[in-house]
Structure formats: C-alpha cells, structure tokens
JSON list of C-alpha atoms in Angstrom, two decimals:
[
{"chain": "A", "resi": 1, "resn": "MET", "atom": "CA", "xyz": [-72.72, -1.37, 39.76]},
{"chain": "A", "resi": 2, "resn": "ARG", "atom": "CA", "xyz": [-69.40, -0.13, 41.80]},
{"chain": "A", "resi": 3, "resn": "THR", "atom": "CA", "xyz": [-67.22, -3.57, 40.29]},
{"chain": "A", "resi": 4, "resn": "ARG", "atom": "CA", "xyz": [-68.89, -2.01, 36.78]},
{"chain": "A", "resi": 5, "resn": "SER", "atom": "CA", "xyz": [-67.74, 1.60, 37.63]},
{"chain": "A", "resi": 6, "resn": "LEU", "atom": "CA", "xyz": [-63.97, 0.67, 38.74]},
{"chain": "A", "resi": 7, "resn": "ALA", "atom": "CA", "xyz": [-63.52, -1.43, 35.57]},
{"chain": "A", "resi": 8, "resn": "ALA", "atom": "CA", "xyz": [-64.31, 1.52, 33.64]},
{"chain": "A", "resi": 9, "resn": "LYS", "atom": "CA", "xyz": [-62.08, 3.53, 35.24]},
{"chain": "A", "resi": 10, "resn": "TYR", "atom": "CA", "xyz": [-58.91, 0.90, 35.06]},
{"chain": "A", "resi": 11, "resn": "ILE", "atom": "CA", "xyz": [-60.56, 0.63, 30.87]},
{"chain": "A", "resi": 12, "resn": "LEU", "atom": "CA", "xyz": [-60.19, 4.40, 30.37]},
{"chain": "A", "resi": 13, "resn": "ALA", "atom": "CA", "xyz": [-56.49, 5.08, 32.20]},
{"chain": "A", "resi": 14, "resn": "ALA", "atom": "CA", "xyz": [-55.31, 1.87, 30.36]},
{"chain": "A", "resi": 15, "resn": "LEU", "atom": "CA", "xyz": [-56.53, 3.73, 27.00]},
{"chain": "A", "resi": 16, "resn": "VAL", "atom": "CA", "xyz": [-54.86, 7.06, 28.02]},
{"chain": "A", "resi": 17, "resn": "CYS", "atom": "CA", "xyz": [-51.99, 5.54, 28.80]},
{"chain": "A", "resi": 18, "resn": "SER", "atom": "CA", "xyz": [-51.46, 2.80, 26.03]},
{"chain": "A", "resi": 19, "resn": "SER", "atom": "CA", "xyz": [-52.02, 5.79, 23.56]},
{"chain": "A", "resi": 20, "resn": "GLY", "atom": "CA", "xyz": [-50.20, 8.61, 25.22]},
{"chain": "A", "resi": 21, "resn": "ALA", "atom": "CA", "xyz": [-47.15, 7.76, 22.85]},
{"chain": "A", "resi": 22, "resn": "ALA", "atom": "CA", "xyz": [-49.82, 7.87, 19.86]},
{"chain": "A", "resi": 23, "resn": "PHE", "atom": "CA", "xyz": [-50.90, 11.30, 20.88]},
{"chain": "A", "resi": 24, "resn": "ALA", "atom": "CA", "xyz": [-47.41, 12.79, 21.44]},
{"chain": "A", "resi": 25, "resn": "GLN", "atom": "CA", "xyz": [-46.14, 16.57, 19.82]},
{"chain": "A", "resi": 26, "resn": "LYS", "atom": "CA", "xyz": [-44.89, 15.94, 16.50]},
{"chain": "A", "resi": 27, "resn": "ALA", "atom": "CA", "xyz": [-41.44, 17.94, 15.90]},
{"chain": "A", "resi": 28, "resn": "GLY", "atom": "CA", "xyz": [-40.66, 17.53, 12.64]},
{"chain": "A", "resi": 29, "resn": "VAL", "atom": "CA", "xyz": [-39.68, 14.89, 10.12]},
{"chain": "A", "resi": 30, "resn": "VAL", "atom": "CA", "xyz": [-36.29, 12.95, 9.22]},
{"chain": "A", "resi": 31, "resn": "THR", "atom": "CA", "xyz": [-35.31, 14.17, 5.63]},
{"chain": "A", "resi": 32, "resn": "ARG", "atom": "CA", "xyz": [-32.00, 11.60, 5.03]},
{"chain": "A", "resi": 33, "resn": "PHE", "atom": "CA", "xyz": [-30.39, 8.79, 6.88]},
{"chain": "A", "resi": 34, "resn": "VAL", "atom": "CA", "xyz": [-28.02, 6.60, 6.38]},
{"chain": "A", "resi": 35, "resn": "ALA", "atom": "CA", "xyz": [-28.54, 2.75, 8.49]},
{"chain": "A", "resi": 36, "resn": "PRO", "atom": "CA", "xyz": [-28.13, 2.10, 10.35]},
{"chain": "A", "resi": 37, "resn": "ALA", "atom": "CA", "xyz": [-30.62, 4.56, 11.90]},
{"chain": "A", "resi": 38, "resn": "MET", "atom": "CA", "xyz": [-33.68, 4.05, 14.15]},
{"chain": "A", "resi": 39, "resn": "ILE", "atom": "CA", "xyz": [-36.40, 6.18, 16.41]},
{"chain": "A", "resi": 40, "resn": "VAL", "atom": "CA", "xyz": [-37.00, 5.05, 19.28]},
{"chain": "A", "resi": 41, "resn": "GLN", "atom": "CA", "xyz": [-40.62, 5.72, 21.02]},
{"chain": "A", "resi": 42, "resn": "PRO", "atom": "CA", "xyz": [-40.10, 5.92, 24.97]},
{"chain": "A", "resi": 43, "resn": "PRO", "atom": "CA", "xyz": [-42.61, 3.22, 26.91]},
{"chain": "A", "resi": 44, "resn": "ALA", "atom": "CA", "xyz": [-46.03, 4.20, 27.41]},
{"chain": "A", "resi": 45, "resn": "LYS", "atom": "CA", "xyz": [-45.54, 4.72, 31.18]},
{"chain": "A", "resi": 46, "resn": "PRO", "atom": "CA", "xyz": [-43.03, 2.33, 33.44]},
{"chain": "A", "resi": 47, "resn": "GLY", "atom": "CA", "xyz": [-42.79, -0.67, 32.85]},
{"chain": "A", "resi": 48, "resn": "LEU", "atom": "CA", "xyz": [-43.29, -1.17, 29.46]},
{"chain": "A", "resi": 49, "resn": "GLN", "atom": "CA", "xyz": [-40.51, -1.74, 26.38]},
{"chain": "A", "resi": 50, "resn": "GLU", "atom": "CA", "xyz": [-39.48, 1.20, 24.75]},
{"chain": "A", "resi": 51, "resn": "VAL", "atom": "CA", "xyz": [-40.38, 1.09, 21.11]},
{"chain": "A", "resi": 52, "resn": "SER", "atom": "CA", "xyz": [-37.77, 1.26, 18.43]},
{"chain": "A", "resi": 53, "resn": "ALA", "atom": "CA", "xyz": [-38.09, 1.02, 14.46]},
{"chain": "A", "resi": 54, "resn": "GLN", "atom": "CA", "xyz": [-35.68, 1.74, 11.67]},
{"chain": "A", "resi": 55, "resn": "VAL", "atom": "CA", "xyz": [-35.72, 4.89, 9.99]},
{"chain": "A", "resi": 56, "resn": "ALA", "atom": "CA", "xyz": [-38.06, 5.66, 7.04]},
{"chain": "A", "resi": 57, "resn": "ALA", "atom": "CA", "xyz": [-37.95, 8.67, 4.61]},
{"chain": "A", "resi": 58, "resn": "ASN", "atom": "CA", "xyz": [-40.45, 11.50, 6.18]},
{"chain": "A", "resi": 59, "resn": "ALA", "atom": "CA", "xyz": [-40.79, 9.37, 9.30]},
{"chain": "A", "resi": 60, "resn": "PRO", "atom": "CA", "xyz": [-42.30, 11.53, 11.78]},
{"chain": "A", "resi": 61, "resn": "ILE", "atom": "CA", "xyz": [-40.36, 13.12, 14.90]},
{"chain": "A", "resi": 62, "resn": "LYS", "atom": "CA", "xyz": [-41.91, 13.66, 18.09]},
{"chain": "A", "resi": 63, "resn": "TRP", "atom": "CA", "xyz": [-41.85, 15.31, 21.28]},
{"chain": "A", "resi": 64, "resn": "LYS", "atom": "CA", "xyz": [-39.81, 12.43, 23.87]},
{"chain": "A", "resi": 65, "resn": "ASP", "atom": "CA", "xyz": [-38.67, 10.69, 20.79]},
{"chain": "A", "resi": 66, "resn": "ILE", "atom": "CA", "xyz": [-34.86, 9.10, 21.21]},
{"chain": "A", "resi": 67, "resn": "LEU", "atom": "CA", "xyz": [-32.98, 9.67, 17.47]},
{"chain": "A", "resi": 68, "resn": "ARG", "atom": "CA", "xyz": [-30.42, 6.84, 17.48]},
{"chain": "A", "resi": 69, "resn": "THR", "atom": "CA", "xyz": [-27.71, 5.66, 14.88]},
{"chain": "A", "resi": 70, "resn": "GLY", "atom": "CA", "xyz": [-25.07, 3.36, 14.75]},
{"chain": "A", "resi": 71, "resn": "ASP", "atom": "CA", "xyz": [-21.63, 2.39, 13.70]},
{"chain": "A", "resi": 72, "resn": "GLY", "atom": "CA", "xyz": [-21.50, 3.83, 10.04]},
{"chain": "A", "resi": 73, "resn": "GLY", "atom": "CA", "xyz": [-25.36, 5.81, 10.54]},
{"chain": "A", "resi": 74, "resn": "ARG", "atom": "CA", "xyz": [-26.24, 9.13, 9.97]},
{"chain": "A", "resi": 75, "resn": "LEU", "atom": "CA", "xyz": [-29.52, 10.90, 10.43]},
{"chain": "A", "resi": 76, "resn": "ARG", "atom": "CA", "xyz": [-30.60, 14.47, 9.51]},
{"chain": "A", "resi": 77, "resn": "ALA", "atom": "CA", "xyz": [-34.31, 15.53, 10.49]},
{"chain": "A", "resi": 78, "resn": "GLN", "atom": "CA", "xyz": [-36.08, 19.43, 10.00]},
{"chain": "A", "resi": 79, "resn": "LEU", "atom": "CA", "xyz": [-37.64, 20.24, 12.93]},
{"chain": "A", "resi": 80, "resn": "ASN", "atom": "CA", "xyz": [-40.67, 22.35, 12.19]},
{"chain": "A", "resi": 81, "resn": "ASP", "atom": "CA", "xyz": [-39.47, 26.14, 12.83]},
{"chain": "A", "resi": 82, "resn": "GLY", "atom": "CA", "xyz": [-37.07, 25.20, 9.56]},
{"chain": "A", "resi": 83, "resn": "SER", "atom": "CA", "xyz": [-34.05, 24.40, 11.65]},
{"chain": "A", "resi": 84, "resn": "ILE", "atom": "CA", "xyz": [-32.25, 21.33, 11.02]},
{"chain": "A", "resi": 85, "resn": "LEU", "atom": "CA", "xyz": [-30.49, 18.32, 13.11]},
{"chain": "A", "resi": 86, "resn": "SER", "atom": "CA", "xyz": [-28.16, 15.93, 11.71]},
{"chain": "A", "resi": 87, "resn": "LEU", "atom": "CA", "xyz": [-26.30, 13.46, 13.86]},
{"chain": "A", "resi": 88, "resn": "GLY", "atom": "CA", "xyz": [-23.46, 11.71, 13.05]},
{"chain": "A", "resi": 89, "resn": "SER", "atom": "CA", "xyz": [-22.28, 7.85, 13.67]},
{"chain": "A", "resi": 90, "resn": "LYS", "atom": "CA", "xyz": [-22.75, 6.16, 16.66]},
{"chain": "A", "resi": 91, "resn": "SER", "atom": "CA", "xyz": [-25.08, 8.92, 18.46]},
{"chain": "A", "resi": 92, "resn": "GLN", "atom": "CA", "xyz": [-28.25, 9.65, 20.50]},
{"chain": "A", "resi": 93, "resn": "LEU", "atom": "CA", "xyz": [-30.21, 12.44, 21.23]},
{"chain": "A", "resi": 94, "resn": "VAL", "atom": "CA", "xyz": [-33.51, 13.18, 22.99]},
{"chain": "A", "resi": 95, "resn": "VAL", "atom": "CA", "xyz": [-35.83, 15.56, 21.42]},
{"chain": "A", "resi": 96, "resn": "GLN", "atom": "CA", "xyz": [-36.94, 16.63, 24.87]},
{"chain": "A", "resi": 97, "resn": "LYS", "atom": "CA", "xyz": [-39.15, 19.34, 23.11]},
{"chain": "A", "resi": 98, "resn": "HIS", "atom": "CA", "xyz": [-39.67, 21.62, 20.43]},
{"chain": "A", "resi": 99, "resn": "ASP", "atom": "CA", "xyz": [-42.33, 24.42, 20.22]},
{"chain": "A", "resi": 100, "resn": "GLU", "atom": "CA", "xyz": [-42.28, 26.59, 17.04]},
{"chain": "A", "resi": 101, "resn": "LYS", "atom": "CA", "xyz": [-44.62, 28.75, 17.70]},
{"chain": "A", "resi": 102, "resn": "LYS", "atom": "CA", "xyz": [-42.87, 29.71, 21.16]},
{"chain": "A", "resi": 103, "resn": "GLN", "atom": "CA", "xyz": [-39.65, 28.99, 19.83]},
{"chain": "A", "resi": 104, "resn": "GLN", "atom": "CA", "xyz": [-38.60, 26.88, 23.11]},
{"chain": "A", "resi": 105, "resn": "SER", "atom": "CA", "xyz": [-36.55, 23.68, 22.05]},
{"chain": "A", "resi": 106, "resn": "ALA", "atom": "CA", "xyz": [-34.52, 21.49, 24.21]},
{"chain": "A", "resi": 107, "resn": "PHE", "atom": "CA", "xyz": [-32.14, 17.92, 23.28]},
{"chain": "A", "resi": 108, "resn": "ASP", "atom": "CA", "xyz": [-30.23, 15.94, 24.97]},
{"chain": "A", "resi": 109, "resn": "LEU", "atom": "CA", "xyz": [-27.33, 14.71, 23.09]},
{"chain": "A", "resi": 110, "resn": "SER", "atom": "CA", "xyz": [-26.61, 11.01, 25.03]},
{"chain": "A", "resi": 111, "resn": "TYR", "atom": "CA", "xyz": [-23.02, 10.63, 23.05]},
{"chain": "A", "resi": 112, "resn": "GLY", "atom": "CA", "xyz": [-22.02, 11.07, 19.68]},
{"chain": "A", "resi": 113, "resn": "GLN", "atom": "CA", "xyz": [-22.19, 14.00, 17.89]},
{"chain": "A", "resi": 114, "resn": "VAL", "atom": "CA", "xyz": [-24.60, 16.16, 16.27]},
{"chain": "A", "resi": 115, "resn": "ARG", "atom": "CA", "xyz": [-25.27, 19.25, 14.34]},
{"chain": "A", "resi": 116, "resn": "ALA", "atom": "CA", "xyz": [-27.15, 21.83, 15.10]},
{"chain": "A", "resi": 117, "resn": "GLN", "atom": "CA", "xyz": [-28.21, 24.52, 11.91]},
{"chain": "A", "resi": 118, "resn": "VAL", "atom": "CA", "xyz": [-30.73, 26.32, 14.29]},
{"chain": "A", "resi": 119, "resn": "VAL", "atom": "CA", "xyz": [-33.07, 29.61, 12.47]},
{"chain": "A", "resi": 120, "resn": "HIS", "atom": "CA", "xyz": [-33.18, 33.14, 13.87]},
{"chain": "A", "resi": 121, "resn": "LEU", "atom": "CA", "xyz": [-35.25, 33.63, 17.88]},
{"chain": "A", "resi": 122, "resn": "ALA", "atom": "CA", "xyz": [-36.94, 35.86, 17.42]},
{"chain": "A", "resi": 123, "resn": "GLN", "atom": "CA", "xyz": [-39.51, 35.17, 20.15]},
{"chain": "A", "resi": 124, "resn": "PRO", "atom": "CA", "xyz": [-39.54, 36.86, 24.06]},
{"chain": "A", "resi": 125, "resn": "ASP", "atom": "CA", "xyz": [-37.91, 33.74, 26.04]},
{"chain": "A", "resi": 126, "resn": "SER", "atom": "CA", "xyz": [-37.29, 31.68, 23.03]},
{"chain": "A", "resi": 127, "resn": "SER", "atom": "CA", "xyz": [-34.73, 29.16, 23.43]},
{"chain": "A", "resi": 128, "resn": "PHE", "atom": "CA", "xyz": [-32.65, 26.39, 21.73]},
{"chain": "A", "resi": 129, "resn": "GLU", "atom": "CA", "xyz": [-30.44, 24.36, 23.98]},
{"chain": "A", "resi": 130, "resn": "VAL", "atom": "CA", "xyz": [-28.56, 21.21, 23.57]},
{"chain": "A", "resi": 131, "resn": "ARG", "atom": "CA", "xyz": [-27.32, 19.54, 26.82]},
{"chain": "A", "resi": 132, "resn": "THR", "atom": "CA", "xyz": [-24.68, 16.35, 27.05]},
{"chain": "A", "resi": 133, "resn": "ASN", "atom": "CA", "xyz": [-23.07, 15.00, 30.25]},
{"chain": "A", "resi": 134, "resn": "THR", "atom": "CA", "xyz": [-20.84, 17.26, 30.74]},
{"chain": "A", "resi": 135, "resn": "ALA", "atom": "CA", "xyz": [-22.10, 20.67, 29.30]},
{"chain": "A", "resi": 136, "resn": "VAL", "atom": "CA", "xyz": [-25.48, 23.21, 28.53]},
{"chain": "A", "resi": 137, "resn": "CYS", "atom": "CA", "xyz": [-25.79, 24.67, 25.05]},
{"chain": "A", "resi": 138, "resn": "GLY", "atom": "CA", "xyz": [-27.60, 27.72, 23.86]},
{"chain": "A", "resi": 139, "resn": "VAL", "atom": "CA", "xyz": [-27.34, 28.56, 20.57]},
{"chain": "A", "resi": 140, "resn": "LEU", "atom": "CA", "xyz": [-28.18, 31.55, 19.26]},
{"chain": "A", "resi": 141, "resn": "GLY", "atom": "CA", "xyz": [-29.55, 31.01, 15.57]},
{"chain": "A", "resi": 142, "resn": "THR", "atom": "CA", "xyz": [-26.36, 29.56, 14.51]},
{"chain": "A", "resi": 143, "resn": "ASP", "atom": "CA", "xyz": [-24.94, 26.64, 12.64]},
{"chain": "A", "resi": 144, "resn": "GLY", "atom": "CA", "xyz": [-22.75, 24.59, 15.69]},
{"chain": "A", "resi": 145, "resn": "VAL", "atom": "CA", "xyz": [-21.88, 21.36, 16.04]},
{"chain": "A", "resi": 146, "resn": "PHE", "atom": "CA", "xyz": [-21.74, 19.37, 19.40]},
{"chain": "A", "resi": 147, "resn": "ASP", "atom": "CA", "xyz": [-19.22, 16.53, 20.24]},
{"chain": "A", "resi": 148, "resn": "GLY", "atom": "CA", "xyz": [-20.28, 14.52, 23.17]},
{"chain": "A", "resi": 149, "resn": "SER", "atom": "CA", "xyz": [-18.77, 11.82, 22.71]},
{"chain": "A", "resi": 150, "resn": "SER", "atom": "CA", "xyz": [-16.79, 11.26, 25.34]},
{"chain": "A", "resi": 151, "resn": "PRO", "atom": "CA", "xyz": [-18.84, 11.20, 28.81]},
{"chain": "A", "resi": 152, "resn": "ALA", "atom": "CA", "xyz": [-16.05, 13.50, 30.39]},
{"chain": "A", "resi": 153, "resn": "GLN", "atom": "CA", "xyz": [-15.83, 16.22, 27.71]},
{"chain": "A", "resi": 154, "resn": "THR", "atom": "CA", "xyz": [-18.00, 17.84, 25.35]},
{"chain": "A", "resi": 155, "resn": "VAL", "atom": "CA", "xyz": [-16.52, 19.77, 22.56]},
{"chain": "A", "resi": 156, "resn": "VAL", "atom": "CA", "xyz": [-18.25, 22.62, 20.97]},
{"chain": "A", "resi": 157, "resn": "ILE", "atom": "CA", "xyz": [-17.47, 24.01, 17.35]},
{"chain": "A", "resi": 158, "resn": "VAL", "atom": "CA", "xyz": [-19.30, 27.34, 16.14]},
{"chain": "A", "resi": 159, "resn": "ILE", "atom": "CA", "xyz": [-19.99, 27.31, 12.36]},
{"chain": "A", "resi": 160, "resn": "SER", "atom": "CA", "xyz": [-21.37, 30.24, 12.23]},
{"chain": "A", "resi": 161, "resn": "GLY", "atom": "CA", "xyz": [-24.01, 32.68, 14.36]},
{"chain": "A", "resi": 162, "resn": "VAL", "atom": "CA", "xyz": [-23.00, 32.73, 18.52]},
{"chain": "A", "resi": 163, "resn": "VAL", "atom": "CA", "xyz": [-23.16, 29.63, 21.04]},
{"chain": "A", "resi": 164, "resn": "ALA", "atom": "CA", "xyz": [-23.46, 30.40, 24.81]},
{"chain": "A", "resi": 165, "resn": "ALA", "atom": "CA", "xyz": [-21.79, 26.84, 26.99]},
{"chain": "A", "resi": 166, "resn": "ARG", "atom": "CA", "xyz": [-21.56, 26.47, 30.49]},
{"chain": "A", "resi": 167, "resn": "ASN", "atom": "CA", "xyz": [-20.76, 23.27, 32.71]},
{"chain": "A", "resi": 168, "resn": "SER", "atom": "CA", "xyz": [-24.16, 21.00, 33.14]},
{"chain": "A", "resi": 169, "resn": "ASP", "atom": "CA", "xyz": [-22.99, 21.37, 36.75]},
{"chain": "A", "resi": 170, "resn": "PRO", "atom": "CA", "xyz": [-24.85, 24.44, 38.36]},
{"chain": "A", "resi": 171, "resn": "ASN", "atom": "CA", "xyz": [-22.29, 24.19, 41.12]},
{"chain": "A", "resi": 172, "resn": "VAL", "atom": "CA", "xyz": [-19.72, 25.09, 37.99]},
{"chain": "A", "resi": 173, "resn": "THR", "atom": "CA", "xyz": [-19.22, 28.28, 38.03]},
{"chain": "A", "resi": 174, "resn": "GLY", "atom": "CA", "xyz": [-18.72, 30.17, 34.63]},
{"chain": "A", "resi": 175, "resn": "SER", "atom": "CA", "xyz": [-19.54, 29.82, 30.42]},
{"chain": "A", "resi": 176, "resn": "VAL", "atom": "CA", "xyz": [-17.95, 31.37, 27.16]},
{"chain": "A", "resi": 177, "resn": "THR", "atom": "CA", "xyz": [-19.49, 32.02, 24.79]},
{"chain": "A", "resi": 178, "resn": "LEU", "atom": "CA", "xyz": [-18.34, 31.32, 20.51]},
{"chain": "A", "resi": 179, "resn": "THR", "atom": "CA", "xyz": [-18.84, 33.09, 17.50]},
{"chain": "A", "resi": 180, "resn": "ALA", "atom": "CA", "xyz": [-18.11, 31.60, 14.01]},
{"chain": "A", "resi": 181, "resn": "GLY", "atom": "CA", "xyz": [-14.83, 29.69, 13.92]},
{"chain": "A", "resi": 182, "resn": "GLN", "atom": "CA", "xyz": [-14.14, 28.99, 17.69]},
{"chain": "A", "resi": 183, "resn": "PHE", "atom": "CA", "xyz": [-14.37, 26.24, 19.77]},
{"chain": "A", "resi": 184, "resn": "THR", "atom": "CA", "xyz": [-14.25, 24.88, 23.54]},
{"chain": "A", "resi": 185, "resn": "VAL", "atom": "CA", "xyz": [-14.08, 22.63, 25.42]},
{"chain": "A", "resi": 186, "resn": "ILE", "atom": "CA", "xyz": [-15.90, 21.71, 28.43]},
{"chain": "A", "resi": 187, "resn": "ARG", "atom": "CA", "xyz": [-14.95, 19.07, 31.43]},
{"chain": "A", "resi": 188, "resn": "GLN", "atom": "CA", "xyz": [-16.50, 17.49, 34.12]},
{"chain": "A", "resi": 189, "resn": "GLY", "atom": "CA", "xyz": [-15.99, 19.21, 36.90]},
{"chain": "A", "resi": 190, "resn": "GLN", "atom": "CA", "xyz": [-14.73, 22.53, 35.02]},
{"chain": "A", "resi": 191, "resn": "ALA", "atom": "CA", "xyz": [-15.55, 25.79, 33.68]},
{"chain": "A", "resi": 192, "resn": "PRO", "atom": "CA", "xyz": [-15.48, 25.79, 29.72]},
{"chain": "A", "resi": 193, "resn": "THR", "atom": "CA", "xyz": [-11.79, 26.69, 28.33]},
{"chain": "A", "resi": 194, "resn": "GLY", "atom": "CA", "xyz": [-11.65, 30.19, 27.03]},
{"chain": "A", "resi": 195, "resn": "ALA", "atom": "CA", "xyz": [-12.99, 30.66, 23.34]},
{"chain": "A", "resi": 196, "resn": "GLN", "atom": "CA", "xyz": [-10.03, 29.13, 20.75]},
{"chain": "A", "resi": 197, "resn": "GLN", "atom": "CA", "xyz": [-10.12, 29.76, 17.41]},
{"chain": "A", "resi": 198, "resn": "ALA", "atom": "CA", "xyz": [-10.05, 26.02, 15.48]},
{"chain": "A", "resi": 199, "resn": "ASN", "atom": "CA", "xyz": [-8.69, 25.47, 12.22]},
{"chain": "A", "resi": 200, "resn": "SER", "atom": "CA", "xyz": [-10.10, 23.86, 9.13]},
{"chain": "A", "resi": 201, "resn": "ASN", "atom": "CA", "xyz": [-9.24, 21.04, 9.90]},
{"chain": "A", "resi": 202, "resn": "GLN", "atom": "CA", "xyz": [-11.17, 20.40, 13.13]},
{"chain": "A", "resi": 203, "resn": "ILE", "atom": "CA", "xyz": [-13.89, 22.21, 11.46]},
{"chain": "A", "resi": 204, "resn": "ASN", "atom": "CA", "xyz": [-14.47, 20.01, 8.43]},
{"chain": "A", "resi": 205, "resn": "GLY", "atom": "CA", "xyz": [-14.15, 16.92, 10.73]},
{"chain": "A", "resi": 206, "resn": "ALA", "atom": "CA", "xyz": [-16.82, 18.20, 12.46]},
{"chain": "A", "resi": 207, "resn": "VAL", "atom": "CA", "xyz": [-18.79, 19.20, 9.67]},
{"chain": "A", "resi": 208, "resn": "THR", "atom": "CA", "xyz": [-18.03, 15.97, 7.81]},
{"chain": "A", "resi": 209, "resn": "GLY", "atom": "CA", "xyz": [-18.76, 13.90, 11.28]},
{"chain": "A", "resi": 210, "resn": "THR", "atom": "CA", "xyz": [-22.32, 14.80, 10.87]},
{"chain": "A", "resi": 211, "resn": "THR", "atom": "CA", "xyz": [-23.34, 15.47, 7.73]},
{"chain": "A", "resi": 212, "resn": "GLY", "atom": "CA", "xyz": [-21.71, 13.81, 5.67]},
{"chain": "A", "resi": 213, "resn": "ASN", "atom": "CA", "xyz": [-20.21, 16.45, 3.83]}
]
C-alpha cells in the first residue's frame, strides 16, 4: 500500500514538473518576424534541456520565454497591455514577467538591441523594467531603444517619453533621467553618463536596427 502511495506521489510530481511550462502565464503574441528568429522555453525542471522552436505568426509568448534572433533576424511582439517589443538582429530577450493588470513588467536583455514602445503606466506601483548586463532601465510609458550588444556597456536612446537608468551593480551609485531625443551610456562599474542629445543618425540607426524601418 505504501509503495503504491509513493508511486502515485512520484507520478504526480512528474506531471506537475512536465506541465509547468505549458501552464506558464501568457505575456503576448508575435506580430511580425524575419528569420532566423525563435522562441525558447526554459526547461520544466533542472537537468532537462530547453525547448526551442522557430517563430510562427501569432505565436504566443509566455513568462520566462526567451526571444532570440540570429544574424539578420527580427522579431516584433505585442504584449497583453498593448506595448510593443522589437528585437534587432542577433539579440536575446528573456520575458521575466508581464502582469498587465498590475502593469508590472520585467525583461532581461542578454545581448543585442530591443525597442520598447510602452503604454502609459497608470496603476499604483506600476513598472516596466529592462535589465542588461550593465544597466537597469525604468520605462515610464515611452518609446526607447536599449542596446546591450557589448557586455561592458549599454546605450539607451529615448525616442519619446521618459526613461530612468542606473547601473545594474547596486554598489554603483547615480542615475539619470532621459527625455525625448536624449541618450546615455552605462559602462560596467560606472554611473551613467549625463543625458546627452542624440543626433538624427543615432536615432535613425537605433530605430532601423530594431524595427527595420
């Protein structure tokens, strides 16, 4: 009897682990893409391999999914709250969470470029955060491009709205608030540079590099 009970517990635990990814909370859908582009799901439990699939039209995006593009690839996704994420070539973005009701979202840009066109944040304690190897950027209902192509620095360019940025190292003090047309560079171990005015080539390059137009 005890053996059957233990077996039942193991089977139940296995089912929960294997179905964990399937029941992950939905964050949005893919609206446009240029191959190579894929969605990678994390392993259901330690020791298993991640599951990757080439992107298809209207493919769902869930919490903890990894969005990845290869050389020349592009990927555009619309989140549940209407915000838009556009990945440039050779980029990887981890969807840590997107709670549209509380308006709390967090993404990790492992490398490459992403453009975030974010809807107005009106809920108490709302946040939309993009983290790179060197920076933490709080997007306050805006349109901005985040370039983490280099592991040693991050370039943030604001197309419209406001972005607050600081170093990802909590031991590095100092932050900067950017408005439309401004940019900053956040280097490893250093506070952000002061807000600087971006020229048209920088802005056009940032937009073209992520959205292709």
